[in-house]
Coordinates of N, CA and C in Angstrom, one line a residue:
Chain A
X1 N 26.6 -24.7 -16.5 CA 25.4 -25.5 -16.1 C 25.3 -25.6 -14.6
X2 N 23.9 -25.6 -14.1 CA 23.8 -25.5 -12.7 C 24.4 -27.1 -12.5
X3 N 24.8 -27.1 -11.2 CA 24.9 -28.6 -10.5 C 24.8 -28.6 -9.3
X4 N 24.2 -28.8 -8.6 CA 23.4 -29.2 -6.7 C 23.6 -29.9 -6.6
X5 N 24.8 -30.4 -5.1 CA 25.0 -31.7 -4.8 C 24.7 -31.4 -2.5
X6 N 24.5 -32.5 -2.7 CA 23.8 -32.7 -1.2 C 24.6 -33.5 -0.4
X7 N 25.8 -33.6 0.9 CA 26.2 -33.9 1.4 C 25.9 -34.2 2.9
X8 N 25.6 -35.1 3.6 CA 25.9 -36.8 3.0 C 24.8 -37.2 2.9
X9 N 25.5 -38.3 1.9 CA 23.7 -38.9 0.8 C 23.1 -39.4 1.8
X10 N 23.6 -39.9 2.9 CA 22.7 -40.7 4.4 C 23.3 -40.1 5.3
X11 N 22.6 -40.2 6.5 CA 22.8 -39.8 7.9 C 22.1 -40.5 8.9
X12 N 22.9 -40.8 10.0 CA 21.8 -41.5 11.1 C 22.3 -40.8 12.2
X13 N 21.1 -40.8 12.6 CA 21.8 -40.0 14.7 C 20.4 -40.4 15.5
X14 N 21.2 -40.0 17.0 CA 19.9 -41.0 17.7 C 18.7 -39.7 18.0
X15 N 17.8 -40.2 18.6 CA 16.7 -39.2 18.8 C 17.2 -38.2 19.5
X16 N 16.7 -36.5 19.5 CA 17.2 -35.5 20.2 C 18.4 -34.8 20.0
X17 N 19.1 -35.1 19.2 CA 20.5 -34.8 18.2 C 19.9 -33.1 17.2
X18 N 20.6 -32.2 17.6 CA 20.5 -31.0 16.6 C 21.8 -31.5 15.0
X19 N 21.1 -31.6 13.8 CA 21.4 -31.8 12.7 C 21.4 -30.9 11.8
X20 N 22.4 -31.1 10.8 CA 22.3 -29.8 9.7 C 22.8 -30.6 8.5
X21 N 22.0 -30.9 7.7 CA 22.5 -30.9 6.1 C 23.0 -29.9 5.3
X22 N 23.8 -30.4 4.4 CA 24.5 -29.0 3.7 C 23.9 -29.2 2.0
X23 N 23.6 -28.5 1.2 CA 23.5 -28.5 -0.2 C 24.5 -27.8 -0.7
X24 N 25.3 -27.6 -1.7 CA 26.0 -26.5 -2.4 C 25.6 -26.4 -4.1
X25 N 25.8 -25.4 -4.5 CA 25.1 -25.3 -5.6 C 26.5 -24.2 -6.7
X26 N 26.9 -24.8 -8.1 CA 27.6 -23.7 -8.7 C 27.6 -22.7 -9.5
X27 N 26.5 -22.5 -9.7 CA 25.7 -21.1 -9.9 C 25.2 -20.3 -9.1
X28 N 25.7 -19.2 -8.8 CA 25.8 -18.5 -7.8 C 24.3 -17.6 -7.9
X29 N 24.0 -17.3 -9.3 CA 22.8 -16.4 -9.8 C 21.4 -17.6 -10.5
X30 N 20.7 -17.4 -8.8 CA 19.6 -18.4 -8.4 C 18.5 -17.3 -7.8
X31 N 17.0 -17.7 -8.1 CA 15.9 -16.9 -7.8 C 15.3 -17.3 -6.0
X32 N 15.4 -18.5 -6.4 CA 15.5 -19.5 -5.0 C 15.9 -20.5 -4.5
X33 N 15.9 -20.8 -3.2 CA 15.9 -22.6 -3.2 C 14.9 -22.8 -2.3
X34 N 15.0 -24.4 -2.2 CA 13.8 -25.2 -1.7 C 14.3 -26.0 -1.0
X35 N 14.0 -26.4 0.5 CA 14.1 -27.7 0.4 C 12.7 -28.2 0.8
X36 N 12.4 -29.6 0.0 CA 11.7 -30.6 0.6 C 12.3 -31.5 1.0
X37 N 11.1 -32.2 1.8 CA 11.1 -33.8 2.4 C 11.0 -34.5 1.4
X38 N 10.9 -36.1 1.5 CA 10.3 -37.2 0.9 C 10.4 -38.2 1.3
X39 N 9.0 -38.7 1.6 CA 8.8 -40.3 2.8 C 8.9 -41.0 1.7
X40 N 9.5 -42.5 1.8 CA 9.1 -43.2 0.3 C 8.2 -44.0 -0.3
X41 N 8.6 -43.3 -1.5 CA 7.0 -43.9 -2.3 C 6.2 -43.0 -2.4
X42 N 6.6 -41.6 -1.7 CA 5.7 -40.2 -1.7 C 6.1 -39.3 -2.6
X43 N 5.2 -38.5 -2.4 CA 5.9 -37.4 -3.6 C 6.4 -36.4 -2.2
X44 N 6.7 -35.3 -2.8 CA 7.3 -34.2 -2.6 C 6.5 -33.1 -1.3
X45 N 7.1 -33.0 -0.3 CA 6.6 -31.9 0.8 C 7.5 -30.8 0.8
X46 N 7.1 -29.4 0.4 CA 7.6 -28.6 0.6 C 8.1 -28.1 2.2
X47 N 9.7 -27.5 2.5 CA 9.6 -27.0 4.0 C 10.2 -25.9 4.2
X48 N 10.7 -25.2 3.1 CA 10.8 -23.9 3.2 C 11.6 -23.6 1.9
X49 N 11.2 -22.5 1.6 CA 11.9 -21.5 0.6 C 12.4 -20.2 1.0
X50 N 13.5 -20.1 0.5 CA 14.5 -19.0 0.7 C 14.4 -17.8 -0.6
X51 N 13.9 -17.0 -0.4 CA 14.4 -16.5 -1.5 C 15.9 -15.7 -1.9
X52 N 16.0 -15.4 -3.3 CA 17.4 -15.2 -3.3 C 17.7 -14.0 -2.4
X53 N 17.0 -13.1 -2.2 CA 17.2 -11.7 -1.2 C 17.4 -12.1 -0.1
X54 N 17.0 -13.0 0.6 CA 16.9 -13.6 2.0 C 17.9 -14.7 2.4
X55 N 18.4 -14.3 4.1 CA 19.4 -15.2 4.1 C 19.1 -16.5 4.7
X56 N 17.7 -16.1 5.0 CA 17.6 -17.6 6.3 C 16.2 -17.7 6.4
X57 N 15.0 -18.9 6.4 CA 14.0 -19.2 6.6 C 13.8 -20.1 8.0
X58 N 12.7 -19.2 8.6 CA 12.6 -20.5 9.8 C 11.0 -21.2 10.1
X59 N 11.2 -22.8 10.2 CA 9.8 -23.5 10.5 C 9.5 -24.1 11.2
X60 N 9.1 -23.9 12.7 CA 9.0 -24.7 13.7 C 10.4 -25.3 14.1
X61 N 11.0 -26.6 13.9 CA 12.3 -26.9 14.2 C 13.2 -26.8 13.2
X62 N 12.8 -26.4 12.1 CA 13.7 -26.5 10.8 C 14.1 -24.8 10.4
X63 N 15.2 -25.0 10.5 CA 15.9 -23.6 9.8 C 16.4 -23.8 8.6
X64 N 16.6 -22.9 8.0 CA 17.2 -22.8 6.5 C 18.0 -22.0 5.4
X65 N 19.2 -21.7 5.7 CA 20.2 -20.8 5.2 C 20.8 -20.7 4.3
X66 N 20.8 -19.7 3.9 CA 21.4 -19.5 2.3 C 22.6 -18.6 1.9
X67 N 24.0 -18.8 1.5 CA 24.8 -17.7 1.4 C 24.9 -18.0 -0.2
X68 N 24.7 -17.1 -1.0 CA 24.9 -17.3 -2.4 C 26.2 -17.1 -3.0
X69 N 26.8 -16.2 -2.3 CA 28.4 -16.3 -2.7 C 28.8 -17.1 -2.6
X70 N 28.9 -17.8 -1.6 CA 29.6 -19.2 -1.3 C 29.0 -20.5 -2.2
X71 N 28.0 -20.3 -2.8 CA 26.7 -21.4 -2.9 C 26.8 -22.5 -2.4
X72 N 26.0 -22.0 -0.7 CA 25.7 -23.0 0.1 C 24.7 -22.9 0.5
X73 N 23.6 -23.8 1.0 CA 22.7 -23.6 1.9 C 22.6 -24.7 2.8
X74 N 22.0 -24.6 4.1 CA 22.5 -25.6 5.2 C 20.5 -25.6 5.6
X75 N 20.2 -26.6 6.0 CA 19.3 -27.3 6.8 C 19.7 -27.8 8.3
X76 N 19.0 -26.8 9.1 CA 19.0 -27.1 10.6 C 17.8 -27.6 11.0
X77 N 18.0 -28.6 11.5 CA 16.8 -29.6 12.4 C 16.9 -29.5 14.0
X78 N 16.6 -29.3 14.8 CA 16.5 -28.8 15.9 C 16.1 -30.4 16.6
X79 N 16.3 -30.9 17.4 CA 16.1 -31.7 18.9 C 15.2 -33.0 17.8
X80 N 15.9 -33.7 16.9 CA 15.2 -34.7 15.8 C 14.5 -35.8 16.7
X81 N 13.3 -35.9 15.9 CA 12.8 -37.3 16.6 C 12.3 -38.6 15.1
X82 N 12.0 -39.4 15.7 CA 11.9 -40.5 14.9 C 11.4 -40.4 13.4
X83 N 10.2 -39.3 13.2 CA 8.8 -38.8 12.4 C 9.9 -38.3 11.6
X84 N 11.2 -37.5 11.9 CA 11.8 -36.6 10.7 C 12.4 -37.2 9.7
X85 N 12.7 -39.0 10.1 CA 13.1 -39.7 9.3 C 13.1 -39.9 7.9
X86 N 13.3 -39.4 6.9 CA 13.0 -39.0 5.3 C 14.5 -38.6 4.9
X87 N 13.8 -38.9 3.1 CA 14.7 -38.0 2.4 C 14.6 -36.6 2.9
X88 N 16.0 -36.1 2.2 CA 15.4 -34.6 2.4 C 16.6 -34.0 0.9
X89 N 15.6 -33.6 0.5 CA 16.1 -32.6 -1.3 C 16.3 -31.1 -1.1
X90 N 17.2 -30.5 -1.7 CA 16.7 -29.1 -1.9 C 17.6 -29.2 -3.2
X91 N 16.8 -27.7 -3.9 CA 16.5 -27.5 -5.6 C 16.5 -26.0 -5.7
X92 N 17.3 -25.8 -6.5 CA 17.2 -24.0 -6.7 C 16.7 -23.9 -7.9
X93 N 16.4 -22.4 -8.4 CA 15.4 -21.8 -9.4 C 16.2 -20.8 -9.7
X94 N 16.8 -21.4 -11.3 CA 17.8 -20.2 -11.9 C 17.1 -19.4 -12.5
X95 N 16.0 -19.4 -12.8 CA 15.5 -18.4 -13.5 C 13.7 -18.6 -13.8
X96 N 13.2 -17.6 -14.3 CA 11.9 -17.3 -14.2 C 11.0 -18.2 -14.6
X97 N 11.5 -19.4 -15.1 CA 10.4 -20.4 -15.8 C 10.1 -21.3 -14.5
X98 N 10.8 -21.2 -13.3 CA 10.8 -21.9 -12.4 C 10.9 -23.1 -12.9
X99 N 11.8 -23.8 -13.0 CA 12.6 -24.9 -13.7 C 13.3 -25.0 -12.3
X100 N 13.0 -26.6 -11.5 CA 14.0 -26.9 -10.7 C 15.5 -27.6 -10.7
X101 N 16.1 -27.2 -9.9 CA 17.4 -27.8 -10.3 C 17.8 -29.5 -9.2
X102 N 17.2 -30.5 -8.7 CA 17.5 -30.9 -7.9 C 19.0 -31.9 -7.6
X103 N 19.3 -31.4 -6.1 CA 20.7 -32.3 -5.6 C 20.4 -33.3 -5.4
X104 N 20.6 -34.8 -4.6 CA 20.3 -35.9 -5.3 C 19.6 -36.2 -3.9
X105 N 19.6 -35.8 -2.7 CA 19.1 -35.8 -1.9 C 19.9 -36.5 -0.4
X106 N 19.6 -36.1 0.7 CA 20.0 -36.6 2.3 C 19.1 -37.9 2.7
X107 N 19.5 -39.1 2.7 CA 18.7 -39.6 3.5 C 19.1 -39.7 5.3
X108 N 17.9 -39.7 5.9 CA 17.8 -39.5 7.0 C 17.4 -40.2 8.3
X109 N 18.3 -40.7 8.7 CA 17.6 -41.9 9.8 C 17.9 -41.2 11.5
X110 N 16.6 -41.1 11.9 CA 16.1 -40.8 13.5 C 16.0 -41.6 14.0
X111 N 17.3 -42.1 14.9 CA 16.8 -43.9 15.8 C 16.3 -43.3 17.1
X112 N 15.2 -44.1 17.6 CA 14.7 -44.3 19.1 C 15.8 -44.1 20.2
Chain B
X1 N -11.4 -29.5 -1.3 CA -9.1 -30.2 -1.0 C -8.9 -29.6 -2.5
X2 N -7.9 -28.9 -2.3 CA -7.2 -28.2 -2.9 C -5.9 -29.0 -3.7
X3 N -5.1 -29.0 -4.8 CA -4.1 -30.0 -4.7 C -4.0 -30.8 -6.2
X4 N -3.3 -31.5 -6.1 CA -2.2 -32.0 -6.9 C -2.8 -33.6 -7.0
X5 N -3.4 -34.1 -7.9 CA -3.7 -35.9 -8.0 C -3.1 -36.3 -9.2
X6 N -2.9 -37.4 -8.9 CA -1.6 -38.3 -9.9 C -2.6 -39.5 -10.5
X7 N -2.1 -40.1 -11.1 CA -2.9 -41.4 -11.0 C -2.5 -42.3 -12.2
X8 N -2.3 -43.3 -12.2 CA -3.2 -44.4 -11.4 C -1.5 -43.9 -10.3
X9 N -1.3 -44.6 -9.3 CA -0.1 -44.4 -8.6 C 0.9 -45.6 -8.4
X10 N 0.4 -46.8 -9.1 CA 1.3 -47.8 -9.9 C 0.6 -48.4 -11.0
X11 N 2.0 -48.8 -12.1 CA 1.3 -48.2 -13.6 C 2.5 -49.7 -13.8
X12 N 1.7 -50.4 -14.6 CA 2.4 -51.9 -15.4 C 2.3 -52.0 -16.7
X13 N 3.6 -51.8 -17.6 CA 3.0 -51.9 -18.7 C 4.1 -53.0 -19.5
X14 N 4.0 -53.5 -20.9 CA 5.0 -54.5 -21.8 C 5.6 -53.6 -22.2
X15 N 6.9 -53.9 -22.2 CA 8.1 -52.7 -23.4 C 7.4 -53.0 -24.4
X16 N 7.5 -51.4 -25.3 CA 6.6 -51.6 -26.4 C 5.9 -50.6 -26.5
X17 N 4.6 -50.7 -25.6 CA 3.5 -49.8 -25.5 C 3.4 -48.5 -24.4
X18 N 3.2 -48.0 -25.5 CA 2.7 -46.0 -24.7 C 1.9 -46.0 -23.8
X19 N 2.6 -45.2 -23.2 CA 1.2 -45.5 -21.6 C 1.3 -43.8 -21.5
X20 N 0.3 -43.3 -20.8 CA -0.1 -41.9 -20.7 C -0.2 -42.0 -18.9
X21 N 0.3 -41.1 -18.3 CA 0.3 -41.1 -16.9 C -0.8 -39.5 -16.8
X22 N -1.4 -39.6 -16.0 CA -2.0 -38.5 -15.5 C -2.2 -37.1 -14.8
X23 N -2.3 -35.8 -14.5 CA -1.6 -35.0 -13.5 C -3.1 -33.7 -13.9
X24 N -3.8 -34.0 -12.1 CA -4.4 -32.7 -12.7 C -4.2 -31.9 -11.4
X25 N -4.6 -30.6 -11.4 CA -4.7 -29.7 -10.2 C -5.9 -28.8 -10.2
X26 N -6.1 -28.6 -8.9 CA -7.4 -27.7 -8.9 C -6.6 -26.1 -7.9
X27 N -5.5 -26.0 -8.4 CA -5.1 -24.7 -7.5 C -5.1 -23.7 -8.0
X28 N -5.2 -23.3 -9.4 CA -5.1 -22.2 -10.5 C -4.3 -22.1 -11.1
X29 N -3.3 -22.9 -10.6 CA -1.5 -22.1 -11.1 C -2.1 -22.5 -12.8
X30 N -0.9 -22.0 -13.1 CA -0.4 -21.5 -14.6 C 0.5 -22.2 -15.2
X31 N 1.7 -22.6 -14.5 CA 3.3 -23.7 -14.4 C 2.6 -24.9 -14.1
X32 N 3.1 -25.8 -14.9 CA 2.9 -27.4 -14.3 C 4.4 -27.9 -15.0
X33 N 4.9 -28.8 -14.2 CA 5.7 -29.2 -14.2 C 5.9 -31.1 -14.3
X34 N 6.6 -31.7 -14.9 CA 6.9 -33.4 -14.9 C 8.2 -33.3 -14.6
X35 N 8.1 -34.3 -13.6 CA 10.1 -34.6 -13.1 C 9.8 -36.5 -12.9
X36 N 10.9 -36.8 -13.3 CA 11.6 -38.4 -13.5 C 12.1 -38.1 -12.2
X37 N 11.8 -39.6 -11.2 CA 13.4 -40.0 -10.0 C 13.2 -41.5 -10.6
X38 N 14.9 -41.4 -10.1 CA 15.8 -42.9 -10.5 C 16.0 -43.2 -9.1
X39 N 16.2 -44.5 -8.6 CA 16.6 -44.9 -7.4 C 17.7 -43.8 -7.3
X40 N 17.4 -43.0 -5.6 CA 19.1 -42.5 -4.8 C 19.1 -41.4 -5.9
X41 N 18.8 -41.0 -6.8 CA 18.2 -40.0 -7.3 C 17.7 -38.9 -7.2
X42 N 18.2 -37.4 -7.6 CA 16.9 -36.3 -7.3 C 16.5 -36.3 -8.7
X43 N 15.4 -35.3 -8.8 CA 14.5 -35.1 -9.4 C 15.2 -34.4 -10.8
X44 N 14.4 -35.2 -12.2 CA 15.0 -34.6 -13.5 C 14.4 -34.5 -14.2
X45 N 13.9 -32.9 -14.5 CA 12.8 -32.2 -15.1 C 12.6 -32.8 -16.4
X46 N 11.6 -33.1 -17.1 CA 10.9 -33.9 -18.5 C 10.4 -32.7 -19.5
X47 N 9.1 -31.9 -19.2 CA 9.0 -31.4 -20.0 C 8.4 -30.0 -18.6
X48 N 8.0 -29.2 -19.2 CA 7.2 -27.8 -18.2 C 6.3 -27.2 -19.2
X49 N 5.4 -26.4 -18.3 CA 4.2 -25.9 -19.2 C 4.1 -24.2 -18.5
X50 N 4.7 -23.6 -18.8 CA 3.9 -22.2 -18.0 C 2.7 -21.4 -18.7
X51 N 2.4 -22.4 -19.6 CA 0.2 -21.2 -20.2 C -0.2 -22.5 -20.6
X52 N -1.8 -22.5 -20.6 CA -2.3 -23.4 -22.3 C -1.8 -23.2 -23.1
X53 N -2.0 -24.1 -23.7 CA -1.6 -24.7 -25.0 C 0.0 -24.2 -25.6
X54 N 1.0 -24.2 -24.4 CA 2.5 -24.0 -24.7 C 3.1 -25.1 -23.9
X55 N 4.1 -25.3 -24.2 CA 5.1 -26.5 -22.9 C 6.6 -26.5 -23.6
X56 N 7.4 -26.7 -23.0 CA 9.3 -26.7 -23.2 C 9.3 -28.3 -22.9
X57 N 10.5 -28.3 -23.5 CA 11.3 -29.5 -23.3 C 12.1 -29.0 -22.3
X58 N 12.1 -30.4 -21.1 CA 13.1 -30.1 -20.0 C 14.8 -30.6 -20.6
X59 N 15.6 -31.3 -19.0 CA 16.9 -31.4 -19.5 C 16.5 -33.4 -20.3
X60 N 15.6 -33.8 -20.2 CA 15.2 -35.3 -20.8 C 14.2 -35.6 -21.4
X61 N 13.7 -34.8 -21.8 CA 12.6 -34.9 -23.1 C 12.5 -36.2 -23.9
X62 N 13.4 -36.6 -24.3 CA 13.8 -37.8 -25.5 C 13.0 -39.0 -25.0
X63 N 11.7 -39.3 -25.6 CA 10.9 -40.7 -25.4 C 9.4 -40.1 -25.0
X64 N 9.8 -38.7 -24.6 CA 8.1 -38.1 -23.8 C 7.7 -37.5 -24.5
X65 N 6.0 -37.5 -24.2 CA 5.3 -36.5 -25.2 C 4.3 -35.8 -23.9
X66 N 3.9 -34.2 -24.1 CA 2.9 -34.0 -23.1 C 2.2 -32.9 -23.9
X67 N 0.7 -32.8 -23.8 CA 0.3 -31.6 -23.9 C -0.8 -31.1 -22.6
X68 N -1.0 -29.7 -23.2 CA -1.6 -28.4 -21.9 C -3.0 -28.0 -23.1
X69 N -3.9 -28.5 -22.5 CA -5.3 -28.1 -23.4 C -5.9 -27.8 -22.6
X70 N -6.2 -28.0 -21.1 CA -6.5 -27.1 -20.3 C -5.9 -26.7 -18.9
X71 N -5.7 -25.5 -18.1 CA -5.1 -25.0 -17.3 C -4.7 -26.3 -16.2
X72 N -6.1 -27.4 -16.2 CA -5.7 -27.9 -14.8 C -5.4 -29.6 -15.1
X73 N -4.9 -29.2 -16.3 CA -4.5 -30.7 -16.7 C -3.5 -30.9 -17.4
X74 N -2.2 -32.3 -17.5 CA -0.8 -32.0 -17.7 C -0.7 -33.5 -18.1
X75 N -1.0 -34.1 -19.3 CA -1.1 -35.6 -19.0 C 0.8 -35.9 -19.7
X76 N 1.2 -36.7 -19.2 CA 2.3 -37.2 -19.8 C 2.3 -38.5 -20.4
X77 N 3.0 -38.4 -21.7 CA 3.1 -40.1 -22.6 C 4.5 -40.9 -22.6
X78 N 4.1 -41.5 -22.0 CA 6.1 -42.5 -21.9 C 5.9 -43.2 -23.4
X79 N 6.4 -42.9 -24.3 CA 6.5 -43.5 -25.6 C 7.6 -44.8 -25.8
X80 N 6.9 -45.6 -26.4 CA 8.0 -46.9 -26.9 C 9.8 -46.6 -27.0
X81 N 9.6 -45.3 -27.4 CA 10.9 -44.6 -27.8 C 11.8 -43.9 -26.1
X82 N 11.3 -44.3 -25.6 CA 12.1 -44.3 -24.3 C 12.7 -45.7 -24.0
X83 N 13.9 -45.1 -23.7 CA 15.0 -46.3 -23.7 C 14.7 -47.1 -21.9
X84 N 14.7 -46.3 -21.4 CA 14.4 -46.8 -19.4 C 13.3 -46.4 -19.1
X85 N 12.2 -46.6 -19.2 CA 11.0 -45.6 -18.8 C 10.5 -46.4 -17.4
X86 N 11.3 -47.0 -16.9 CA 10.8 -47.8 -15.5 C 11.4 -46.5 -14.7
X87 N 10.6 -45.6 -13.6 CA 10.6 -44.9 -12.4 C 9.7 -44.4 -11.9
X88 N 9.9 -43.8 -11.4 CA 8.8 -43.0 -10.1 C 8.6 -41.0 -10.9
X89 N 7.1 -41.1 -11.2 CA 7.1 -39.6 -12.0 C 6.5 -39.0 -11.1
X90 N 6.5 -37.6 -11.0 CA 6.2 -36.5 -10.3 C 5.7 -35.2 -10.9
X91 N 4.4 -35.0 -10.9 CA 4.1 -33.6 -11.2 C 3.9 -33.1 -10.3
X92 N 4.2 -31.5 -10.9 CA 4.4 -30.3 -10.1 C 3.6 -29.2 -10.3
X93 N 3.1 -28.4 -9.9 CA 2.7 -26.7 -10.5 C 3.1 -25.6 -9.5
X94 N 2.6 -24.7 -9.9 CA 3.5 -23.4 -9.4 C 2.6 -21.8 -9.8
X95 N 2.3 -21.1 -9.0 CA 1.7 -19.7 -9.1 C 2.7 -19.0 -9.7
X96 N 2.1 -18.2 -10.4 CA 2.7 -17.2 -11.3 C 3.8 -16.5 -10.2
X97 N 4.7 -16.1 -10.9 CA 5.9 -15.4 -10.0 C 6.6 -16.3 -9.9
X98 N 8.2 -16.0 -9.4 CA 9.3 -16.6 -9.5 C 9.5 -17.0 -8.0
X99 N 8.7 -16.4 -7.1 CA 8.9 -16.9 -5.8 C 8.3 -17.4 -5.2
X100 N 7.8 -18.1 -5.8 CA 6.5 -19.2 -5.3 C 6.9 -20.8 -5.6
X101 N 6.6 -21.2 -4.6 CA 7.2 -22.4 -4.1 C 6.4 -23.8 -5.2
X102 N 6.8 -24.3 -5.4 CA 6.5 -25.7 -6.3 C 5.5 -26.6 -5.2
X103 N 4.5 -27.1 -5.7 CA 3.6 -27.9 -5.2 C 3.4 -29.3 -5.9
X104 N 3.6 -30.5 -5.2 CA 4.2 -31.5 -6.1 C 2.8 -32.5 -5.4
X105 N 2.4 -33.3 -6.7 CA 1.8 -34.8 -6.5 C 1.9 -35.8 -6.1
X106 N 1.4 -36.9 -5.6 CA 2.1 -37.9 -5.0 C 2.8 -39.0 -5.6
X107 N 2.6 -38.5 -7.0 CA 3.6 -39.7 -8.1 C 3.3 -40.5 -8.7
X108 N 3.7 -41.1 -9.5 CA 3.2 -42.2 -10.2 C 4.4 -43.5 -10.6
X109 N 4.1 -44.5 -9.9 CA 5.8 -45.9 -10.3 C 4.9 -46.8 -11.4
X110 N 5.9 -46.0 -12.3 CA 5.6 -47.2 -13.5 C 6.9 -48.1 -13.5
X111 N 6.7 -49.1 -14.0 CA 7.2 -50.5 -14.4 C 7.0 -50.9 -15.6
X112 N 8.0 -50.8 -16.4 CA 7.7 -51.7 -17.7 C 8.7 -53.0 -17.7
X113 N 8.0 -54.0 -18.1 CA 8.8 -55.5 -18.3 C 8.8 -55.4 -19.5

């Protein structure tokens, strides 16, 4: 059975700090992963998808890498400011029903 | 606007009584999806739809009811027979293909006393 876990459930760093969340996942044979945001009390923002062929997605300041042997994927945040402050989830897709698997999620604090 | 509406987006009800939460989309997809969060919680799939008039039981089915009568509608029932039905729900849908990214709603926080 899949299991996604997300290390560390919180984080704080001050403004301007390069950050990286890690997810790991133990099913190695995955279609994709995801990560989203989430402000609270919101639903779900997508910020990039990896697919399984691919090693790495990039979005303005957010990077997103994927080694599937290892089952890891890392979230890089580039030069953080206060606005990035959120959860942050990512969810892989074992298979074609697109059924997500979610880790329990990063929370994320950007101080001034 | 294109997109994913929830509704109502806080929902009060007496243990007891069924309440039906809402989910439609105007994007085309095919997939719609319901996910449960628990406080500090990620997301835990309920039921999924990929056609009309078909839908799966997710990994927590037990207390929900949903049906797909038409492409752009996904209503979900929290039935009496749900032991915790107090959280935060989330639908989802999704374009055909496996590599197409999930598009999610802004939620619904029910509360039952």
């Amino acid at each position: 059975k899949q299991e996604v876990t997300q290390i560390p459930a919180a984080l704080s760093v001050p403004e301007g700090e390069n950050l990286v969340l890690n997810c790991s996942f133990t099913d190695s044979a995955i279609y994709n992963l995801q990560w989203f945001r989430q402000d609270p009390g919101k639903g779900l923002t997508s910020l990039l998808l990896i697919q399984s062929s691919q090693r790495e997605q990039t979005s303005g300041r957010l990077n997103a890498s994927l080694d599937k042997s290892s089952g890891r994927s890392t979230l890089y945040i580039a030069a953080s400011q206060p606005g990035d402050s959120a959860t942050y989830l990512c969810a892989v897709i074992n298979g074609n029903t697109g059924k997500l698997i979610f880790g329990q999620g990063t929370t994320l604090q950007v101080k001034p | 606007d294109g997109g994913i509406t929830q509704s109502p987006k806080y929902l009060f009800r007496k243990e007891g009584q069924n309440v039906t939460l809402s989910c439609e989309q105007n994007l085309n997809h095919d997939a719609m999806y319901w996910y449960r969060q628990d406080p500090g919680q990620g997301l835990r799939l309920i039921y999924y739809s990929q056609i009309v008039n078909d839908f799966q039981k997710g990994d927590i089915a037990e207390g929900y009811s949903v049906s797909r009568e038409k492409k752009e509608s996904f209503p979900l029932t929290v039935t009496s027979a749900q032991k915790n039905p107090t959280a935060f729900y989330l639908c989802a849908s999704k374009p055909p293909g496996e590599t197409y990214e999930q598009y999610f709603g802004p939620g619904t926080r029910l509360t039952v006393t």
